[in-house]
mmCIF file of C-alpha atoms in Angstrom:
data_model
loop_
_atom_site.group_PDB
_atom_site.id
_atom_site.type_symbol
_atom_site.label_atom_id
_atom_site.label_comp_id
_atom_site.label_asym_id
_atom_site.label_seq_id
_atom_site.Cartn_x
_atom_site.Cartn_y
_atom_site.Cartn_z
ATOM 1 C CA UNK A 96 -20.358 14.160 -2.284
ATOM 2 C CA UNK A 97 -20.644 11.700 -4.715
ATOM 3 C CA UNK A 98 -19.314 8.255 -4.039
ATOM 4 C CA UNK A 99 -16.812 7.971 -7.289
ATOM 5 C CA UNK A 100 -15.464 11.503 -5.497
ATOM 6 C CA UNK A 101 -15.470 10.443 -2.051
ATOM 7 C CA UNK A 102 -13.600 7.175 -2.934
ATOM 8 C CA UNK A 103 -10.567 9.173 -5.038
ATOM 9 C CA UNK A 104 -10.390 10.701 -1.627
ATOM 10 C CA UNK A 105 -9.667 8.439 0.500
ATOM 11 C CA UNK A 106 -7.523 6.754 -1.916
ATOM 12 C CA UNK A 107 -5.415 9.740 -2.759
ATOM 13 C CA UNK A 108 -5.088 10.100 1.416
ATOM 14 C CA UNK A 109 -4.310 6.414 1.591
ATOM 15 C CA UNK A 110 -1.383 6.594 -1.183
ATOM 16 C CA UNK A 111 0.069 9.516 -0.134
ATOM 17 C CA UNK A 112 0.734 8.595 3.095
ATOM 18 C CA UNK A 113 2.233 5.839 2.028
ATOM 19 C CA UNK A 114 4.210 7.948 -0.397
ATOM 20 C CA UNK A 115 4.978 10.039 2.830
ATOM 21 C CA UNK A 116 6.410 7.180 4.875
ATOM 22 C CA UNK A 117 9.736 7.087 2.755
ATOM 23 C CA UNK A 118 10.219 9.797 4.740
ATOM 24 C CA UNK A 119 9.887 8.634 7.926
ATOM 25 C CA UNK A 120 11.058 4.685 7.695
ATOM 26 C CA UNK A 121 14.332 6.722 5.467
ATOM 27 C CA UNK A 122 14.976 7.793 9.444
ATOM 28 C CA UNK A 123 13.319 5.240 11.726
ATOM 29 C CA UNK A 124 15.178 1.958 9.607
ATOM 30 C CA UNK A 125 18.891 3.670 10.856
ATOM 31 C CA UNK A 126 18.061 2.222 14.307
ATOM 32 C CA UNK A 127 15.226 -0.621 13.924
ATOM 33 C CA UNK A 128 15.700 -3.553 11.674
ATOM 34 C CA UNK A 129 13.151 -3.805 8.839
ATOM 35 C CA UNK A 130 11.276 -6.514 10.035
ATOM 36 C CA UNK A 131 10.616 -5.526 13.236
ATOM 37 C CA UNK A 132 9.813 -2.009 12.189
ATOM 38 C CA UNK A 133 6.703 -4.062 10.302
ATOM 39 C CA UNK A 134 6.098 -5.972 13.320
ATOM 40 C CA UNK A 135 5.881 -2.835 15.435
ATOM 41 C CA UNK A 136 3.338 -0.992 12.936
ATOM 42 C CA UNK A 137 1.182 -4.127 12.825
ATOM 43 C CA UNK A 138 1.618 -4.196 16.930
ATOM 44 C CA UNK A 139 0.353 -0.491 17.148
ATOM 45 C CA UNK A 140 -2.221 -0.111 14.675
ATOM 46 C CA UNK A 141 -3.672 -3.229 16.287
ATOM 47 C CA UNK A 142 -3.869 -1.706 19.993
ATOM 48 C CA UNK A 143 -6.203 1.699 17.897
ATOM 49 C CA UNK A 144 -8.078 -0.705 15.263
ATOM 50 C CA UNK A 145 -8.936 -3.218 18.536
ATOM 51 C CA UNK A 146 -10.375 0.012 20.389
ATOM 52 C CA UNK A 147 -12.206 1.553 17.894
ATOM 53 C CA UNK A 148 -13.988 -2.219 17.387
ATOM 54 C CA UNK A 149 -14.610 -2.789 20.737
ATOM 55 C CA UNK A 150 -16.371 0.876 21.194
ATOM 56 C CA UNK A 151 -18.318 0.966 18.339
ATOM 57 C CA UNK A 152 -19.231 -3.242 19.281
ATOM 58 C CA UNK A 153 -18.623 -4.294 15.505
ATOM 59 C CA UNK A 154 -19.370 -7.678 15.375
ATOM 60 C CA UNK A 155 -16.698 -10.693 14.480
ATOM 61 C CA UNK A 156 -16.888 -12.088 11.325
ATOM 62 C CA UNK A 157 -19.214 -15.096 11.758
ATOM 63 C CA UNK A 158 -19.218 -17.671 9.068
ATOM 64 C CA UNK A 159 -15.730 -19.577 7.629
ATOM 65 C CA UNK A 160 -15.979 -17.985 4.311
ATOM 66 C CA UNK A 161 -15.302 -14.850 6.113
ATOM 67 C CA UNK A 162 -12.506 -15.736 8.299
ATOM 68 C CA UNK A 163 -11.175 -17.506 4.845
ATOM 69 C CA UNK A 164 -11.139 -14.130 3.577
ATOM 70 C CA UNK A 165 -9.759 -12.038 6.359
ATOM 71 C CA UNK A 166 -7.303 -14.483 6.453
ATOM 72 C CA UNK A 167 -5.967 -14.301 2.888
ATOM 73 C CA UNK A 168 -6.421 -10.582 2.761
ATOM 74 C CA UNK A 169 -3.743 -10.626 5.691
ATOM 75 C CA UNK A 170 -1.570 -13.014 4.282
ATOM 76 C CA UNK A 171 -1.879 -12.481 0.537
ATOM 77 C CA UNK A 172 -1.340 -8.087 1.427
ATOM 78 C CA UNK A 173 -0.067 -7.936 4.658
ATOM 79 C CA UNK A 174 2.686 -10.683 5.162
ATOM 80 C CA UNK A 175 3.985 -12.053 1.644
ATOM 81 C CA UNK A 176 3.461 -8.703 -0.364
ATOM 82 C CA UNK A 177 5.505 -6.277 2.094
ATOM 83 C CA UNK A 178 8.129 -8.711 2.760
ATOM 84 C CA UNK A 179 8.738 -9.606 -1.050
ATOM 85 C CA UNK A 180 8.859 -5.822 -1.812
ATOM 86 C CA UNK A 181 11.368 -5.615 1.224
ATOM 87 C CA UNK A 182 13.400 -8.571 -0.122
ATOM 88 C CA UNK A 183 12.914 -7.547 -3.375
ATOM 89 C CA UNK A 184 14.205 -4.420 -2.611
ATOM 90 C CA UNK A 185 17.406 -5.405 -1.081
ATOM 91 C CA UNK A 186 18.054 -7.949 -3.947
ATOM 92 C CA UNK A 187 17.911 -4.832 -6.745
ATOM 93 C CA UNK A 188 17.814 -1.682 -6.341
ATOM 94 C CA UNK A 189 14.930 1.371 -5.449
ATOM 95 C CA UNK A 190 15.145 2.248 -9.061
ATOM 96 C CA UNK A 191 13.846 -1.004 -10.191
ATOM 97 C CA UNK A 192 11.714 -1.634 -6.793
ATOM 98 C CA UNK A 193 9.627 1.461 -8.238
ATOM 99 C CA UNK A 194 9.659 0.660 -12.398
ATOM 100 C CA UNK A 195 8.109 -2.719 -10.928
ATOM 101 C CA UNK A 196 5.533 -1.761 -8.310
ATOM 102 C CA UNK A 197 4.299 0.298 -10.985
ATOM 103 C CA UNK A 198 3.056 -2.706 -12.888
ATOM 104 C CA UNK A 199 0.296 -3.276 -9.534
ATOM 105 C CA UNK A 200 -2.398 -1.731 -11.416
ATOM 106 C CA UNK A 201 -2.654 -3.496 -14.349
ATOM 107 C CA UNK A 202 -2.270 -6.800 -12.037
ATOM 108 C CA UNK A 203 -5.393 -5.258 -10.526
ATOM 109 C CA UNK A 204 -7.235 -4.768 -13.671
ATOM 110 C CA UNK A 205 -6.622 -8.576 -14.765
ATOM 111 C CA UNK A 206 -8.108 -9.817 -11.662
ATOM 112 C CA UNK A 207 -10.764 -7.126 -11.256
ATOM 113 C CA UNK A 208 -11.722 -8.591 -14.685
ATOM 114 C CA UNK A 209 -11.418 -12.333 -13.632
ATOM 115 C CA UNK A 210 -12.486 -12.247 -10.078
ATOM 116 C CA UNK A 211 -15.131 -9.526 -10.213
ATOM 117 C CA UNK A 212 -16.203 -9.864 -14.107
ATOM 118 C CA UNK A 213 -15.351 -5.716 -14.217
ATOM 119 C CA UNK A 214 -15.657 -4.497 -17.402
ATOM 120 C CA UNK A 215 -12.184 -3.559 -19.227
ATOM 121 C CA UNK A 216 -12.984 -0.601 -21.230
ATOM 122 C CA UNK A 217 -11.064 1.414 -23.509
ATOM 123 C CA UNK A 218 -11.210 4.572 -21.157
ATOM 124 C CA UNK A 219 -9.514 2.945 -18.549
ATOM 125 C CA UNK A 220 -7.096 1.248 -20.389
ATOM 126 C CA UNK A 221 -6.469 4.992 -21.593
ATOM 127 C CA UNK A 222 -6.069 6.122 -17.988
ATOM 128 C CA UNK A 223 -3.710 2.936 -16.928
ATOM 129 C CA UNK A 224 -1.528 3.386 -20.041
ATOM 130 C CA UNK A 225 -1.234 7.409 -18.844
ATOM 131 C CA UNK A 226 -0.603 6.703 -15.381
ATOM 132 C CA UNK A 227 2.401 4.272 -16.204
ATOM 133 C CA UNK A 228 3.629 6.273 -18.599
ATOM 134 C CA UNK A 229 3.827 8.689 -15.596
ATOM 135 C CA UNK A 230 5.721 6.865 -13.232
ATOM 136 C CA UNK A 231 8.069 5.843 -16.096
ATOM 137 C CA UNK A 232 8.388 9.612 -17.098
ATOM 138 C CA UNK A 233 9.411 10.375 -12.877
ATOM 139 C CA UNK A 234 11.294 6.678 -12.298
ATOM 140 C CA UNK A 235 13.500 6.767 -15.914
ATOM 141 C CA UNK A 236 13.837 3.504 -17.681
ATOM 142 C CA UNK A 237 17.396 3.337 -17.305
ATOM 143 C CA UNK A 238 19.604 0.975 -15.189
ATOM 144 C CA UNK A 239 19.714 2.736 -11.418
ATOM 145 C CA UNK A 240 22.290 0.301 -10.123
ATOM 146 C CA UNK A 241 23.120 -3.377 -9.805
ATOM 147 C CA UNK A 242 19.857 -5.944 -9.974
ATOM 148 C CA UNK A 243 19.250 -9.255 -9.678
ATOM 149 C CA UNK A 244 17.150 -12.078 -11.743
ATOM 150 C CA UNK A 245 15.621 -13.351 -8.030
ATOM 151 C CA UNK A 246 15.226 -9.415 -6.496
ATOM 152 C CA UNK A 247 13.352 -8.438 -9.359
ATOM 153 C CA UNK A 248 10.923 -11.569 -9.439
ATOM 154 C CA UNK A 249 10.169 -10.857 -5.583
ATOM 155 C CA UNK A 250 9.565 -7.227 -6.527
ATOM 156 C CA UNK A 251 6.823 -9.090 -9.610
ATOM 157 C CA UNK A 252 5.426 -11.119 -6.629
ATOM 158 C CA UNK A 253 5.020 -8.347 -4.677
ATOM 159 C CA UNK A 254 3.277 -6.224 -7.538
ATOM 160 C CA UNK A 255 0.842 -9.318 -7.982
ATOM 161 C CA UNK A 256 0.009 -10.208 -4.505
ATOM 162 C CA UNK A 257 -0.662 -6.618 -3.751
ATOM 163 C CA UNK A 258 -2.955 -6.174 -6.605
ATOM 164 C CA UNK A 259 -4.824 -9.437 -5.452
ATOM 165 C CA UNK A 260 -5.119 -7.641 -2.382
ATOM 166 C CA UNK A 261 -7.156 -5.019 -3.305
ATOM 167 C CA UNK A 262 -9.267 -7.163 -5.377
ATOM 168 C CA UNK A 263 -10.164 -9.674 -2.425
ATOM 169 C CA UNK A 264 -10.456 -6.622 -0.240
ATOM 170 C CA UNK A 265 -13.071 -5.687 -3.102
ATOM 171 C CA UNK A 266 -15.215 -9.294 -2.626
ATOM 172 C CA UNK A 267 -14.783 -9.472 0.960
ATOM 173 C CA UNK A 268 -16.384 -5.534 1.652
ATOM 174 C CA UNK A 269 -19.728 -6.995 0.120
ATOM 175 C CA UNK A 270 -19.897 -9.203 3.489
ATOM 176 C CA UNK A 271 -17.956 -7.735 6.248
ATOM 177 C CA UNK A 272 -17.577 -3.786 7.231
ATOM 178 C CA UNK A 273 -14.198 -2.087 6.183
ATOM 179 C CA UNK A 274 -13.197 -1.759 9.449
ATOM 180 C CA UNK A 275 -13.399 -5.835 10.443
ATOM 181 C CA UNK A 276 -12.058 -6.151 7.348
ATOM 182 C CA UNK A 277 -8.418 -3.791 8.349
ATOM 183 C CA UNK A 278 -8.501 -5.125 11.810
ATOM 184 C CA UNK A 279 -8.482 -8.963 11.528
ATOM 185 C CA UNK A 280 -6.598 -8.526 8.454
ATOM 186 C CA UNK A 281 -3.684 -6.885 10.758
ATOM 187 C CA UNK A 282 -4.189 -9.431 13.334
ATOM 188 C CA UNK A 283 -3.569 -12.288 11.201
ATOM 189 C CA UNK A 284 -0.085 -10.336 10.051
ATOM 190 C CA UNK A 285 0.561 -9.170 13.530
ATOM 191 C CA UNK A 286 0.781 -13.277 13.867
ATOM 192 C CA UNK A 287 2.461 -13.779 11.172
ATOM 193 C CA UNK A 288 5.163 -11.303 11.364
ATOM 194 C CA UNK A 289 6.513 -12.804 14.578
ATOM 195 C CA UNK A 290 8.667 -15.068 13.432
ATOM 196 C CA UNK A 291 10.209 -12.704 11.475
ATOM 197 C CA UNK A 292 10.701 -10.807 14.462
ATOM 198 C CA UNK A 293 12.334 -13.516 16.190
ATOM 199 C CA UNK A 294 15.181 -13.574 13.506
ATOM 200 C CA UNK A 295 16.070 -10.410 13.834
ATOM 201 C CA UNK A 296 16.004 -10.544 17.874
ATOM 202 C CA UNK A 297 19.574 -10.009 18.027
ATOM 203 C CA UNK A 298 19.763 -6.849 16.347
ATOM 204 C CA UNK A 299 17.152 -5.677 18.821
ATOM 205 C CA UNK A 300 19.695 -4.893 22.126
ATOM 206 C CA UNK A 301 21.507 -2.352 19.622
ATOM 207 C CA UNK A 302 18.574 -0.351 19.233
ATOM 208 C CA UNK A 303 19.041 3.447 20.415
ATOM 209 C CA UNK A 304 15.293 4.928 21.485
ATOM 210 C CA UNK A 305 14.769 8.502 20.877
ATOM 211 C CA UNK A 306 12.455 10.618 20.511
ATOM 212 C CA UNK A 307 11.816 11.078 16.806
ATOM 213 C CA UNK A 308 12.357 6.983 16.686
ATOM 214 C CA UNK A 309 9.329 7.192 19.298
ATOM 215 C CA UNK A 310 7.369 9.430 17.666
ATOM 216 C CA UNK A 311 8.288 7.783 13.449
ATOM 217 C CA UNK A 312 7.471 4.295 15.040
ATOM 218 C CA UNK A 313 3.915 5.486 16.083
ATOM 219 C CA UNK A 314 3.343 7.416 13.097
ATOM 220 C CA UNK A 315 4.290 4.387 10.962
ATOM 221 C CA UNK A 316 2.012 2.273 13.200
ATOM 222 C CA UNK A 317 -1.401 4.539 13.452
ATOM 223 C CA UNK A 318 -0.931 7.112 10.326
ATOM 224 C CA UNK A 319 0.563 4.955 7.828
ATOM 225 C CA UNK A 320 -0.966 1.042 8.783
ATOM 226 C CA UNK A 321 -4.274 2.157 10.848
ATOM 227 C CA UNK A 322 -5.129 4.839 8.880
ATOM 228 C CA UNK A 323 -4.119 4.089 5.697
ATOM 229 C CA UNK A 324 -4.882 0.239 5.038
ATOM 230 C CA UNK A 325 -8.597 1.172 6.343
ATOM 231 C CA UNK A 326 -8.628 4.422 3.371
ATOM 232 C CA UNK A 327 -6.921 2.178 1.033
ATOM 233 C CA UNK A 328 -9.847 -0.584 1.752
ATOM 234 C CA UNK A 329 -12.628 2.161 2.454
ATOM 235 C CA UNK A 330 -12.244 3.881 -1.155
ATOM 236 C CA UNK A 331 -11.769 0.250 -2.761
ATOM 237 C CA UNK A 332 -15.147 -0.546 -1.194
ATOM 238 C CA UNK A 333 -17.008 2.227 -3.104
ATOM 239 C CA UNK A 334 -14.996 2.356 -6.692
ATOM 240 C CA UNK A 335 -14.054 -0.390 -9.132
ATOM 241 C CA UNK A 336 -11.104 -2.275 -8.251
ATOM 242 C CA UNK A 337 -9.477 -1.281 -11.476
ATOM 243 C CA UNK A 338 -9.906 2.206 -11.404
ATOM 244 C CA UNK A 339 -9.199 2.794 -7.533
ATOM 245 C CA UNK A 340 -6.130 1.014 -8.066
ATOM 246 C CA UNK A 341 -4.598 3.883 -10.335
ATOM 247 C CA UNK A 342 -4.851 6.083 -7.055
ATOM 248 C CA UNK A 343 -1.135 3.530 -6.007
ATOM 249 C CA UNK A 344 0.412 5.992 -8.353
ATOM 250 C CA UNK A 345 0.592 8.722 -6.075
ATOM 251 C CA UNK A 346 2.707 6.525 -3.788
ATOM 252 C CA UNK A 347 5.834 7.268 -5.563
ATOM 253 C CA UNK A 348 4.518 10.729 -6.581
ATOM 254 C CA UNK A 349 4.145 11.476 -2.855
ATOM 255 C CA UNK A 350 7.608 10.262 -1.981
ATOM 256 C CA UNK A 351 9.345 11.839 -4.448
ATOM 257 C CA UNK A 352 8.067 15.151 -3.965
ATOM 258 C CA UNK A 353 8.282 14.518 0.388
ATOM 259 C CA UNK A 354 11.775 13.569 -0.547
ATOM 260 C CA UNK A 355 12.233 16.909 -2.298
ATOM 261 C CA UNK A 356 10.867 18.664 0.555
ATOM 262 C CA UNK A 357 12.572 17.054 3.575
ATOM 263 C CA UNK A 358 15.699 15.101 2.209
ATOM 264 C CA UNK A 359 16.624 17.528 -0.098
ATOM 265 C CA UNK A 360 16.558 15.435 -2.678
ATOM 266 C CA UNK A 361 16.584 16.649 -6.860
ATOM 267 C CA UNK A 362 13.787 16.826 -8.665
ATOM 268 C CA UNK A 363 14.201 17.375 -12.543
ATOM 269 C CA UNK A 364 11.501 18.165 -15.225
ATOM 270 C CA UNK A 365 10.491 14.746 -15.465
ATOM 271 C CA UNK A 366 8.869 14.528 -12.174
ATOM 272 C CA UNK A 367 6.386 17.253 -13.139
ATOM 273 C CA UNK A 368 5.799 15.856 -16.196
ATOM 274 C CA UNK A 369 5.277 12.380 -15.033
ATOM 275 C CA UNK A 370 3.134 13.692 -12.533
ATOM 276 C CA UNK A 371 0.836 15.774 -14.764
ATOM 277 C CA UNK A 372 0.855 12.168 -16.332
ATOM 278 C CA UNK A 373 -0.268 10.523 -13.354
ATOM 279 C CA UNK A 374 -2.895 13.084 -12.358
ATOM 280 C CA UNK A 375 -4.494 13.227 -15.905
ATOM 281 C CA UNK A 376 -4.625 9.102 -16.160
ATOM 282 C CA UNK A 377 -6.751 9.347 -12.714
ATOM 283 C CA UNK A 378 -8.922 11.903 -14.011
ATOM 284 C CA UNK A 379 -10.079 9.988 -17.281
ATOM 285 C CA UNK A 380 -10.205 6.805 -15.091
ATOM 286 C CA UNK A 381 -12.702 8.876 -12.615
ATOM 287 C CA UNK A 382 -15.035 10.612 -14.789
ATOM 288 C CA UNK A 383 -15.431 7.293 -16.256
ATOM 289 C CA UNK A 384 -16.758 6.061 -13.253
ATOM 290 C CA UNK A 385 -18.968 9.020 -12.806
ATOM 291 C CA UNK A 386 -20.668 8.708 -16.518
ATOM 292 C CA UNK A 387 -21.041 5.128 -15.756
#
């Protein structure tokens, strides 16, 4: 398989898991506090990523420039970027959460450009413009409820932090394995998370374990953190950062249509449109790739 092909792969697996989670933290967030559900993915996919490195003997990273790395990737990604979207979030409203995120991309293609000196052609500007264009077709570009100045700049700083994310994931997989990469990444937001978690100790003693809590914390934890960060960062490794970084739009594609499935929720014209949108601005960015 070639690599442009494998890498849309494991990016399209990565995103639409991710786009599958709404699913399960909809559920799992009715008895654990957000912060702690974050704390508990980074706790679990820690315990598998730590396993798999110590059987397969994958060596630390050895020099500061790596750790320097590793470290930002976690921080950068893994701390500031999911808890701005969070607070971001509650500040606005999903509506304008998603118009926003949308914007990661092009972020990535600005620093792809800066940081990696990728060329910005006119095919993938074609494919980003189609792929927005998309989410705007599925997401609407009217008002979806009450927003605020400072929830809407958090959901910005999460769009931009993520998108350096990918692109330092991009620099750092030219010295370190994917895999060191994901782990120490999670360790250093394991760490940093636990403050967090602290805060929100008191909501802890109302918790009510069950089963399908149980069972949507550990997905969360190995499917959606384990799994996916180490896709997300796999694919990246093989593909320009500017064109992998398209692949994000099946995130909201994902959710919308897992929404559909298991929520019940409507889906109108738009979302197929948008989609074909979506799908079409992936395929030009792609085959661009491959004739390169």
């Amino acid at each position: 398989m070639k690599q442009p092909v494998l890498a849309s792969v494991y990016l399209s697996l990565a995103a639409s898991i991710w786009g599958g989670m709404y699913v399960v933290s909809k559920y799992v967030l009715d008895y654990i506090p957000p912060f702690t559900l974050v704390w508990l993915r980074y706790a679990i996919a820690l315990v598998v990523l730590v396993a798999i490195v110590a059987a397969k003997r994958e060596p630390l990273p050895k020099h500061g420039r790596d750790w320097g790395m590793v470290i930002a990737i976690g921080v950068i990604g893994y701390i500031v970027s999911i808890s701005l979207q969070f607070v971001g979030t509650k500040w606005s409203n999903a509506h304008t959460a998603s118009l926003i995120t949308a914007s990661t991309p092009a972020f990535v293609v600005l620093f792809a450009r800066w940081l990696l000196g990728e060329a910005l052609t006119w095919r993938k500007l074609a494919a980003l413009l189609l792929a927005t264009a998309g989410v705007i077709v599925i997401v609407g570009l009217g008002d979806g409820g009450e927003s605020t100045f400072a929830g809407n700049m958090a959901l910005v700083g999460a769009a931009v932090t993520w998108a350096l994310l990918s692109v330092l994931v991009k620099m750092a997989s030219a010295r370190l394995t994917v895999l060191s990469i994901t782990t120490f990444a999670i360790l250093v937001a394991f760490i940093g998370m636990t403050p967090m978690l602290m805060v929100e100790s008191p909501e802890l003693t109302a918790v009510h374990w069950n089963a399908l809590v149980v069972l949507g914390v550990l997905y969360l934890g190995i499917v959606s953190t384990a799994g996916a960060f180490f896709l997300w960062n796999k694919g990246l490794e093989m593909i320009d950062a500017g064109i992998g970084s398209l692949f994000f739009f099946f995130q909201p594609l994902v959710g919308s249509l897992f929404g559909w499935l298991f929520l019940h929720e409507q889906l109108d014209v738009s979302f197929w449109i948008g989609g074909v949108l979506i799908v079409a601005g992936v395929v030009v960015a792609v085959r661009s790739e491959q004739s390169a």
